[in-house]
Amino acid sequence: MNKALRKAVIAGNWKMNKTPSEAKALLNEIAPLVKDADCEVVACVPYVDITTAVEAVKGTNIKIGAENAHWEEKGAFTGEISTGMLKEVGVEYVVLGHSERRQYFGETDETVNKRTKAVLKAGLKPIVCVGELLWERECNITEEVIARQIKLDFFDVTAEDMKNVVIAYEPVWAIGTGKTATADQAEEVCAFIRETLAKLYSKEVADGVTIQYGGSMNDANAAELLSKEDVDGGLIGGASLVAEKFAAIVKAASV
Ligand code: 13P
């Protein structure tokens, strides 16, 4: 298996942006621009936008994702959302372990692992984010950090379930900073993630996993990043909020 056989996934991570009416307007703008995409197109939106978003993309090739999910099906977890709730409203993908959740909301590899298993069990597709801090890169421990995250985040996840997993490599220093990893830096870590998966599972499993790059990816740098052998897509923040920019990235992944 090689890059050509993996599914490219371009996903917008809208973060805490867009009200339901704004979400509808943006998706209506994006839909005609990406209708001929030769890759999976996903918009991961705030919880309250989901119902409107699912309705807005009916009859299009855009899939809707959430930005987190809890590991329990129900219970006393104020402020949390379960996989069952997300499924019922038409969600297909769920972003997990984003660095903003790790940095600001106490997310750990242990909780990312629990969420990942719950999302897979529900038949949803997790987009599991990993990435090093600038300090960690400067200390030359990027590979240790990434290997640790992959081992812990996927602990007890079966080879069969790995077929439904997307991994996003998002160097924390490149998120929202305008500082993109070079295509070579992105490839180096994405290839390392694949090697790690090959050791944990098998080459066949590793070759089948879609690995995205995320961090200031935009219409100008997407083509070069996506041309790399182990970069199978993108998780896009800021540029996913501008229809033409997001569509240009989708186009870059569709060649
Ligand atoms: P930016 O594209 O705004 O840097 O955000 C990347 C990101 O965090 C996507 O999850």
PDB file of C-alpha atoms and ligand atoms in Angstrom:
ATOM      1  CA  MET A   1       0.000   0.000   0.000  1.00  0.00           C
ATOM      2  CA  ASN A   2       1.179   3.540  -0.587  1.00  0.00           C
ATOM      3  CA  LYS A   3      -0.031   7.109  -0.495  1.00  0.00           C
ATOM      4  CA  ALA A   4      -2.167   6.678  -3.590  1.00  0.00           C
ATOM      5  CA  LEU A   5      -4.183   3.984  -1.858  1.00  0.00           C
ATOM      6  CA  ARG A   6      -4.888   5.969   1.314  1.00  0.00           C
ATOM      7  CA  LYS A   7      -7.827   8.275   1.562  1.00  0.00           C
ATOM      8  CA  ALA A   8      -6.823  11.929   1.675  1.00  0.00           C
ATOM      9  CA  VAL A   9      -8.860  13.751   4.298  1.00  0.00           C
ATOM     10  CA  ILE A  10      -9.085  17.537   4.388  1.00  0.00           C
ATOM     11  CA  ALA A  11     -10.839  18.616   7.559  1.00  0.00           C
ATOM     12  CA  GLY A  12     -11.627  22.074   8.811  1.00  0.00           C
ATOM     13  CA  ASN A  13     -11.394  22.535  12.569  1.00  0.00           C
ATOM     14  CA  TRP A  14     -13.548  25.563  13.167  1.00  0.00           C
ATOM     15  CA  LYS A  15     -12.653  25.727  16.876  1.00  0.00           C
ATOM     16  CA  MET A  16     -14.825  28.291  18.740  1.00  0.00           C
ATOM     17  CA  ASN A  17     -15.897  30.145  15.624  1.00  0.00           C
ATOM     18  CA  LYS A  18     -19.232  30.601  13.817  1.00  0.00           C
ATOM     19  CA  THR A  19     -22.745  30.639  15.194  1.00  0.00           C
ATOM     20  CA  PRO A  20     -25.288  28.240  13.637  1.00  0.00           C
ATOM     21  CA  SER A  21     -26.472  30.820  11.097  1.00  0.00           C
ATOM     22  CA  GLU A  22     -22.887  31.711  10.210  1.00  0.00           C
ATOM     23  CA  ALA A  23     -22.065  28.010   9.901  1.00  0.00           C
ATOM     24  CA  LYS A  24     -24.900  27.531   7.436  1.00  0.00           C
ATOM     25  CA  ALA A  25     -23.731  30.483   5.348  1.00  0.00           C
ATOM     26  CA  LEU A  26     -20.122  29.270   5.279  1.00  0.00           C
ATOM     27  CA  LEU A  27     -21.066  25.694   4.349  1.00  0.00           C
ATOM     28  CA  ASN A  28     -23.350  26.976   1.606  1.00  0.00           C
ATOM     29  CA  GLU A  29     -20.384  28.915   0.267  1.00  0.00           C
ATOM     30  CA  ILE A  30     -17.959  25.990   0.526  1.00  0.00           C
ATOM     31  CA  ALA A  31     -20.211  23.263  -0.908  1.00  0.00           C
ATOM     32  CA  PRO A  32     -20.229  24.293  -4.605  1.00  0.00           C
ATOM     33  CA  LEU A  33     -16.475  24.970  -4.490  1.00  0.00           C
ATOM     34  CA  VAL A  34     -15.576  21.451  -3.301  1.00  0.00           C
ATOM     35  CA  LYS A  35     -18.221  19.384  -5.074  1.00  0.00           C
ATOM     36  CA  ASP A  36     -15.707  17.735  -7.430  1.00  0.00           C
ATOM     37  CA  ALA A  37     -13.184  16.918  -4.698  1.00  0.00           C
ATOM     38  CA  ASP A  38     -11.270  13.696  -5.014  1.00  0.00           C
ATOM     39  CA  CYS A  39     -10.715  13.517  -1.253  1.00  0.00           C
ATOM     40  CA  GLU A  40     -12.792  13.355   1.899  1.00  0.00           C
ATOM     41  CA  VAL A  41     -14.002  16.837   2.899  1.00  0.00           C
ATOM     42  CA  VAL A  42     -14.929  17.362   6.542  1.00  0.00           C
ATOM     43  CA  ALA A  43     -16.016  20.352   8.613  1.00  0.00           C
ATOM     44  CA  CYS A  44     -15.564  19.911  12.381  1.00  0.00           C
ATOM     45  CA  VAL A  45     -17.821  22.475  13.974  1.00  0.00           C
ATOM     46  CA  PRO A  46     -18.911  23.643  17.442  1.00  0.00           C
ATOM     47  CA  TYR A  47     -21.531  21.404  19.064  1.00  0.00           C
ATOM     48  CA  VAL A  48     -24.385  23.897  18.739  1.00  0.00           C
ATOM     49  CA  ASP A  49     -23.719  24.220  14.988  1.00  0.00           C
ATOM     50  CA  ILE A  50     -23.916  20.496  14.279  1.00  0.00           C
ATOM     51  CA  THR A  51     -27.619  20.108  13.526  1.00  0.00           C
ATOM     52  CA  THR A  52     -27.657  23.145  11.245  1.00  0.00           C
ATOM     53  CA  ALA A  53     -24.428  21.999   9.584  1.00  0.00           C
ATOM     54  CA  VAL A  54     -25.675  18.466   8.930  1.00  0.00           C
ATOM     55  CA  GLU A  55     -28.809  19.911   7.333  1.00  0.00           C
ATOM     56  CA  ALA A  56     -26.753  22.382   5.264  1.00  0.00           C
ATOM     57  CA  VAL A  57     -24.500  19.694   3.770  1.00  0.00           C
ATOM     58  CA  LYS A  58     -27.311  17.274   2.824  1.00  0.00           C
ATOM     59  CA  GLY A  59     -26.823  16.224  -0.791  1.00  0.00           C
ATOM     60  CA  THR A  60     -23.193  17.444  -0.832  1.00  0.00           C
ATOM     61  CA  ASN A  61     -19.899  15.607  -0.365  1.00  0.00           C
ATOM     62  CA  ILE A  62     -19.092  17.389   2.912  1.00  0.00           C
ATOM     63  CA  LYS A  63     -19.076  15.377   6.140  1.00  0.00           C
ATOM     64  CA  ILE A  64     -19.609  16.918   9.556  1.00  0.00           C
ATOM     65  CA  GLY A  65     -17.364  16.370  12.553  1.00  0.00           C
ATOM     66  CA  ALA A  66     -17.389  17.401  16.213  1.00  0.00           C
ATOM     67  CA  GLU A  67     -14.473  18.850  18.151  1.00  0.00           C
ATOM     68  CA  ASN A  68     -14.504  16.435  21.103  1.00  0.00           C
ATOM     69  CA  ALA A  69     -16.551  13.627  22.685  1.00  0.00           C
ATOM     70  CA  HIS A  70     -16.716  12.117  26.158  1.00  0.00           C
ATOM     71  CA  TRP A  71     -15.873   8.458  26.821  1.00  0.00           C
ATOM     72  CA  GLU A  72     -18.972   7.644  28.864  1.00  0.00           C
ATOM     73  CA  GLU A  73     -22.317   7.143  27.182  1.00  0.00           C
ATOM     74  CA  LYS A  74     -24.182   9.190  29.752  1.00  0.00           C
ATOM     75  CA  GLY A  75     -24.033  10.371  33.334  1.00  0.00           C
ATOM     76  CA  ALA A  76     -23.007  13.185  35.622  1.00  0.00           C
ATOM     77  CA  PHE A  77     -20.465  14.932  33.385  1.00  0.00           C
ATOM     78  CA  THR A  78     -21.659  18.525  33.214  1.00  0.00           C
ATOM     79  CA  GLY A  79     -20.719  20.230  29.974  1.00  0.00           C
ATOM     80  CA  GLU A  80     -19.701  17.057  28.145  1.00  0.00           C
ATOM     81  CA  ILE A  81     -21.215  15.443  25.035  1.00  0.00           C
ATOM     82  CA  SER A  82     -21.445  11.691  24.375  1.00  0.00           C
ATOM     83  CA  THR A  83     -20.780   9.742  21.201  1.00  0.00           C
ATOM     84  CA  GLY A  84     -24.426   8.645  21.129  1.00  0.00           C
ATOM     85  CA  MET A  85     -25.554  12.273  21.093  1.00  0.00           C
ATOM     86  CA  LEU A  86     -23.163  13.047  18.252  1.00  0.00           C
ATOM     87  CA  LYS A  87     -24.203  10.016  16.222  1.00  0.00           C
ATOM     88  CA  GLU A  88     -27.872  10.800  16.514  1.00  0.00           C
ATOM     89  CA  VAL A  89     -27.384  14.258  15.002  1.00  0.00           C
ATOM     90  CA  GLY A  90     -25.343  12.966  12.068  1.00  0.00           C
ATOM     91  CA  VAL A  91     -21.709  13.453  13.070  1.00  0.00           C
ATOM     92  CA  GLU A  92     -19.145  11.198  11.323  1.00  0.00           C
ATOM     93  CA  TYR A  93     -15.762  12.465  12.556  1.00  0.00           C
ATOM     94  CA  VAL A  94     -14.554  13.668  15.966  1.00  0.00           C
ATOM     95  CA  VAL A  95     -11.381  15.667  16.650  1.00  0.00           C
ATOM     96  CA  LEU A  96      -9.677  14.344  19.800  1.00  0.00           C
ATOM     97  CA  GLY A  97      -6.657  15.424  21.808  1.00  0.00           C
ATOM     98  CA  HIS A  98      -6.249  18.750  20.074  1.00  0.00           C
ATOM     99  CA  SER A  99      -3.331  20.667  21.586  1.00  0.00           C
ATOM    100  CA  GLU A 100      -5.721  23.419  22.695  1.00  0.00           C
ATOM    101  CA  ARG A 101      -7.612  20.847  24.758  1.00  0.00           C
ATOM    102  CA  ARG A 102      -4.338  19.485  26.111  1.00  0.00           C
ATOM    103  CA  GLN A 103      -2.971  22.977  26.886  1.00  0.00           C
ATOM    104  CA  TYR A 104      -6.032  24.760  28.237  1.00  0.00           C
ATOM    105  CA  PHE A 105      -8.423  22.053  29.409  1.00  0.00           C
ATOM    106  CA  GLY A 106      -6.260  19.429  31.070  1.00  0.00           C
ATOM    107  CA  GLU A 107      -6.615  16.790  28.366  1.00  0.00           C
ATOM    108  CA  THR A 108      -4.090  13.983  28.866  1.00  0.00           C
ATOM    109  CA  ASP A 109      -3.025  11.010  26.792  1.00  0.00           C
ATOM    110  CA  GLU A 110      -5.051   8.848  29.153  1.00  0.00           C
ATOM    111  CA  THR A 111      -8.269  10.775  28.486  1.00  0.00           C
ATOM    112  CA  VAL A 112      -7.498  10.954  24.761  1.00  0.00           C
ATOM    113  CA  ASN A 113      -7.152   7.169  24.800  1.00  0.00           C
ATOM    114  CA  LYS A 114     -10.520   6.743  26.541  1.00  0.00           C
ATOM    115  CA  ARG A 115     -12.212   9.139  24.133  1.00  0.00           C
ATOM    116  CA  THR A 116     -10.614   7.440  21.118  1.00  0.00           C
ATOM    117  CA  LYS A 117     -11.880   4.020  22.165  1.00  0.00           C
ATOM    118  CA  ALA A 118     -15.388   5.369  22.845  1.00  0.00           C
ATOM    119  CA  VAL A 119     -15.548   7.136  19.485  1.00  0.00           C
ATOM    120  CA  LEU A 120     -14.429   4.000  17.641  1.00  0.00           C
ATOM    121  CA  LYS A 121     -16.877   1.846  19.579  1.00  0.00           C
ATOM    122  CA  ALA A 122     -19.688   4.157  18.483  1.00  0.00           C
ATOM    123  CA  GLY A 123     -18.693   3.724  14.829  1.00  0.00           C
ATOM    124  CA  LEU A 124     -17.424   7.308  14.515  1.00  0.00           C
ATOM    125  CA  LYS A 125     -14.026   8.255  13.084  1.00  0.00           C
ATOM    126  CA  PRO A 126     -11.570   9.912  15.450  1.00  0.00           C
ATOM    127  CA  ILE A 127      -9.072  12.493  14.202  1.00  0.00           C
ATOM    128  CA  VAL A 128      -6.478  12.115  16.935  1.00  0.00           C
ATOM    129  CA  CYS A 129      -4.075  15.042  17.245  1.00  0.00           C
ATOM    130  CA  VAL A 130      -0.456  14.680  18.315  1.00  0.00           C
ATOM    131  CA  GLY A 131       2.407  17.148  18.207  1.00  0.00           C
ATOM    132  CA  GLU A 132       5.373  18.541  20.052  1.00  0.00           C
ATOM    133  CA  LEU A 133       5.845  21.904  21.775  1.00  0.00           C
ATOM    134  CA  LEU A 134       8.513  24.256  20.435  1.00  0.00           C
ATOM    135  CA  TRP A 135      10.570  23.635  23.570  1.00  0.00           C
ATOM    136  CA  GLU A 136      10.432  19.889  22.966  1.00  0.00           C
ATOM    137  CA  ARG A 137      11.568  20.320  19.353  1.00  0.00           C
ATOM    138  CA  GLU A 138      14.414  22.554  20.487  1.00  0.00           C
ATOM    139  CA  CYS A 139      15.451  19.891  23.007  1.00  0.00           C
ATOM    140  CA  ASN A 140      15.506  17.341  20.183  1.00  0.00           C
ATOM    141  CA  ILE A 141      12.890  15.100  21.712  1.00  0.00           C
ATOM    142  CA  THR A 142      10.198  15.426  19.012  1.00  0.00           C
ATOM    143  CA  GLU A 143      10.313  11.716  18.202  1.00  0.00           C
ATOM    144  CA  GLU A 144      10.113  10.680  21.868  1.00  0.00           C
ATOM    145  CA  VAL A 145       7.134  12.973  22.428  1.00  0.00           C
ATOM    146  CA  ILE A 146       5.303  11.731  19.337  1.00  0.00           C
ATOM    147  CA  ALA A 147       6.037   8.050  20.026  1.00  0.00           C
ATOM    148  CA  ARG A 148       4.763   8.434  23.585  1.00  0.00           C
ATOM    149  CA  GLN A 149       1.547  10.125  22.412  1.00  0.00           C
ATOM    150  CA  ILE A 150       0.923   7.474  19.746  1.00  0.00           C
ATOM    151  CA  LYS A 151       1.574   4.600  22.169  1.00  0.00           C
ATOM    152  CA  LEU A 152      -0.663   6.049  24.881  1.00  0.00           C
ATOM    153  CA  ASP A 153      -3.431   7.516  22.723  1.00  0.00           C
ATOM    154  CA  PHE A 154      -3.887   4.208  20.866  1.00  0.00           C
ATOM    155  CA  PHE A 155      -3.289   1.865  23.796  1.00  0.00           C
ATOM    156  CA  ASP A 156      -5.668  -1.073  23.439  1.00  0.00           C
ATOM    157  CA  VAL A 157      -7.018   0.097  20.072  1.00  0.00           C
ATOM    158  CA  THR A 158      -7.240  -2.929  17.781  1.00  0.00           C
ATOM    159  CA  ALA A 159      -5.680  -3.242  14.330  1.00  0.00           C
ATOM    160  CA  GLU A 160      -9.199  -3.527  12.935  1.00  0.00           C
ATOM    161  CA  ASP A 161     -10.228  -0.242  14.581  1.00  0.00           C
ATOM    162  CA  MET A 162      -7.102   1.484  13.253  1.00  0.00           C
ATOM    163  CA  LYS A 163      -8.739   1.324   9.798  1.00  0.00           C
ATOM    164  CA  ASN A 164     -11.145   4.037  10.972  1.00  0.00           C
ATOM    165  CA  VAL A 165      -8.534   6.255  12.589  1.00  0.00           C
ATOM    166  CA  VAL A 166      -7.140   9.512  11.234  1.00  0.00           C
ATOM    167  CA  ILE A 167      -4.058  10.969  12.921  1.00  0.00           C
ATOM    168  CA  ALA A 168      -3.273  14.672  12.711  1.00  0.00           C
ATOM    169  CA  TYR A 169       0.324  15.730  13.254  1.00  0.00           C
ATOM    170  CA  GLU A 170       0.074  19.261  14.562  1.00  0.00           C
ATOM    171  CA  PRO A 171       3.315  20.766  15.858  1.00  0.00           C
ATOM    172  CA  VAL A 172       2.043  23.050  18.604  1.00  0.00           C
ATOM    173  CA  TRP A 173       4.402  25.845  17.580  1.00  0.00           C
ATOM    174  CA  ALA A 174       2.787  25.972  14.132  1.00  0.00           C
ATOM    175  CA  ILE A 175      -0.827  26.308  15.275  1.00  0.00           C
ATOM    176  CA  GLY A 176      -2.356  29.704  14.682  1.00  0.00           C
ATOM    177  CA  THR A 177       1.098  31.249  14.505  1.00  0.00           C
ATOM    178  CA  GLY A 178       1.460  31.544  10.746  1.00  0.00           C
ATOM    179  CA  LYS A 179       4.606  29.448  11.235  1.00  0.00           C
ATOM    180  CA  THR A 180       4.164  26.318   9.129  1.00  0.00           C
ATOM    181  CA  ALA A 181       6.418  23.312   9.460  1.00  0.00           C
ATOM    182  CA  THR A 182       8.374  22.955   6.247  1.00  0.00           C
ATOM    183  CA  ALA A 183       7.157  20.172   4.023  1.00  0.00           C
ATOM    184  CA  ASP A 184      10.291  18.205   4.965  1.00  0.00           C
ATOM    185  CA  GLN A 185       9.692  18.682   8.699  1.00  0.00           C
ATOM    186  CA  ALA A 186       6.066  17.577   8.285  1.00  0.00           C
ATOM    187  CA  GLU A 187       7.092  14.551   6.240  1.00  0.00           C
ATOM    188  CA  GLU A 188       9.784  13.560   8.728  1.00  0.00           C
ATOM    189  CA  VAL A 189       7.331  13.376  11.620  1.00  0.00           C
ATOM    190  CA  CYS A 190       4.436  11.891   9.614  1.00  0.00           C
ATOM    191  CA  ALA A 191       6.801   9.148   8.391  1.00  0.00           C
ATOM    192  CA  PHE A 192       7.941   8.611  11.983  1.00  0.00           C
ATOM    193  CA  ILE A 193       4.325   8.231  13.089  1.00  0.00           C
ATOM    194  CA  ARG A 194       3.854   5.584  10.392  1.00  0.00           C
ATOM    195  CA  GLU A 195       7.020   3.755  11.511  1.00  0.00           C
ATOM    196  CA  THR A 196       5.761   3.808  15.084  1.00  0.00           C
ATOM    197  CA  LEU A 197       2.415   2.364  13.986  1.00  0.00           C
ATOM    198  CA  ALA A 198       4.229  -0.324  11.981  1.00  0.00           C
ATOM    199  CA  LYS A 199       6.096  -1.371  15.132  1.00  0.00           C
ATOM    200  CA  LEU A 200       2.958  -1.340  17.270  1.00  0.00           C
ATOM    201  CA  TYR A 201       0.719  -3.053  14.701  1.00  0.00           C
ATOM    202  CA  SER A 202       2.105  -4.026  11.293  1.00  0.00           C
ATOM    203  CA  LYS A 203       3.304  -2.357   8.117  1.00  0.00           C
ATOM    204  CA  GLU A 204      -0.029  -3.095   6.514  1.00  0.00           C
ATOM    205  CA  VAL A 205      -1.964  -1.338   9.280  1.00  0.00           C
ATOM    206  CA  ALA A 206       0.467   1.599   9.272  1.00  0.00           C
ATOM    207  CA  ASP A 207       0.239   1.997   5.504  1.00  0.00           C
ATOM    208  CA  GLY A 208      -3.532   2.236   5.719  1.00  0.00           C
ATOM    209  CA  VAL A 209      -3.752   5.058   8.268  1.00  0.00           C
ATOM    210  CA  THR A 210      -4.443   8.555   6.976  1.00  0.00           C
ATOM    211  CA  ILE A 211      -2.003  10.995   8.573  1.00  0.00           C
ATOM    212  CA  GLN A 212      -2.781  14.691   8.270  1.00  0.00           C
ATOM    213  CA  TYR A 213      -0.592  17.705   8.837  1.00  0.00           C
ATOM    214  CA  GLY A 214      -2.038  20.666  10.715  1.00  0.00           C
ATOM    215  CA  GLY A 215      -0.608  24.034  11.696  1.00  0.00           C
ATOM    216  CA  SER A 216      -0.984  27.167   9.591  1.00  0.00           C
ATOM    217  CA  MET A 217      -1.794  25.096   6.511  1.00  0.00           C
ATOM    218  CA  ASN A 218      -3.265  27.376   3.870  1.00  0.00           C
ATOM    219  CA  ASP A 219      -4.002  27.752   0.176  1.00  0.00           C
ATOM    220  CA  ALA A 220      -0.401  28.811  -0.523  1.00  0.00           C
ATOM    221  CA  ASN A 221       1.482  25.987   1.228  1.00  0.00           C
ATOM    222  CA  ALA A 222      -0.960  23.058   1.001  1.00  0.00           C
ATOM    223  CA  ALA A 223       0.191  21.646  -2.329  1.00  0.00           C
ATOM    224  CA  GLU A 224       3.798  21.285  -1.196  1.00  0.00           C
ATOM    225  CA  LEU A 225       2.872  19.748   2.149  1.00  0.00           C
ATOM    226  CA  LEU A 226       0.406  17.350   0.545  1.00  0.00           C
ATOM    227  CA  SER A 227       2.924  16.273  -2.090  1.00  0.00           C
ATOM    228  CA  LYS A 228       4.887  14.430   0.598  1.00  0.00           C
ATOM    229  CA  GLU A 229       4.607  10.650   0.726  1.00  0.00           C
ATOM    230  CA  ASP A 230       3.346  10.402   4.296  1.00  0.00           C
ATOM    231  CA  VAL A 231       1.212  13.556   4.447  1.00  0.00           C
ATOM    232  CA  ASP A 232      -2.269  12.358   3.533  1.00  0.00           C
ATOM    233  CA  GLY A 233      -4.344  15.395   4.272  1.00  0.00           C
ATOM    234  CA  GLY A 234      -4.734  18.414   6.474  1.00  0.00           C
ATOM    235  CA  LEU A 235      -6.452  19.608   9.620  1.00  0.00           C
ATOM    236  CA  ILE A 236      -7.064  23.255   8.952  1.00  0.00           C
ATOM    237  CA  GLY A 237      -7.887  25.969  11.478  1.00  0.00           C
ATOM    238  CA  GLY A 238      -7.919  29.582  10.312  1.00  0.00           C
ATOM    239  CA  ALA A 239      -7.995  28.890   6.562  1.00  0.00           C
ATOM    240  CA  SER A 240     -11.019  26.597   6.944  1.00  0.00           C
ATOM    241  CA  LEU A 241     -13.113  29.639   7.881  1.00  0.00           C
ATOM    242  CA  VAL A 242     -12.594  31.225   4.455  1.00  0.00           C
ATOM    243  CA  ALA A 243     -14.446  29.321   1.733  1.00  0.00           C
ATOM    244  CA  GLU A 244     -12.029  30.043  -1.122  1.00  0.00           C
ATOM    245  CA  LYS A 245      -8.965  29.165   0.959  1.00  0.00           C
ATOM    246  CA  PHE A 246     -10.464  25.921   2.252  1.00  0.00           C
ATOM    247  CA  ALA A 247     -11.598  24.987  -1.270  1.00  0.00           C
ATOM    248  CA  ALA A 248      -8.102  25.646  -2.620  1.00  0.00           C
ATOM    249  CA  ILE A 249      -6.639  23.237  -0.053  1.00  0.00           C
ATOM    250  CA  VAL A 250      -9.248  20.619  -0.996  1.00  0.00           C
ATOM    251  CA  LYS A 251      -8.256  21.121  -4.627  1.00  0.00           C
ATOM    252  CA  ALA A 252      -4.568  20.681  -3.757  1.00  0.00           C
ATOM    253  CA  ALA A 253      -5.441  17.321  -2.155  1.00  0.00           C
ATOM    254  CA  SER A 254      -7.484  16.225  -5.142  1.00  0.00           C
ATOM    255  CA  VAL A 255      -4.735  16.087  -7.776  1.00  0.00           C
TER     256      VAL A 255
HETATM  257  P1  13P B   1      -4.348  26.870  12.149  1.00  0.00           P
HETATM  258  O1  13P B   1      -4.559  26.291  10.770  1.00  0.00           O
HETATM  259  O2  13P B   1      -5.191  28.081  12.430  1.00  0.00           O
HETATM  260  O3  13P B   1      -2.892  27.063  12.454  1.00  0.00           O
HETATM  261  O4  13P B   1      -4.874  25.750  13.183  1.00  0.00           O
HETATM  262  C1  13P B   1      -4.432  24.450  13.016  1.00  0.00           C
HETATM  263  C2  13P B   1      -5.204  23.592  13.921  1.00  0.00           C
HETATM  264  O5  13P B   1      -5.069  23.669  15.128  1.00  0.00           O
HETATM  265  C3  13P B   1      -6.160  22.665  13.333  1.00  0.00           C
HETATM  266  O6  13P B   1      -6.637  21.775  14.265  1.00  0.00           O
END
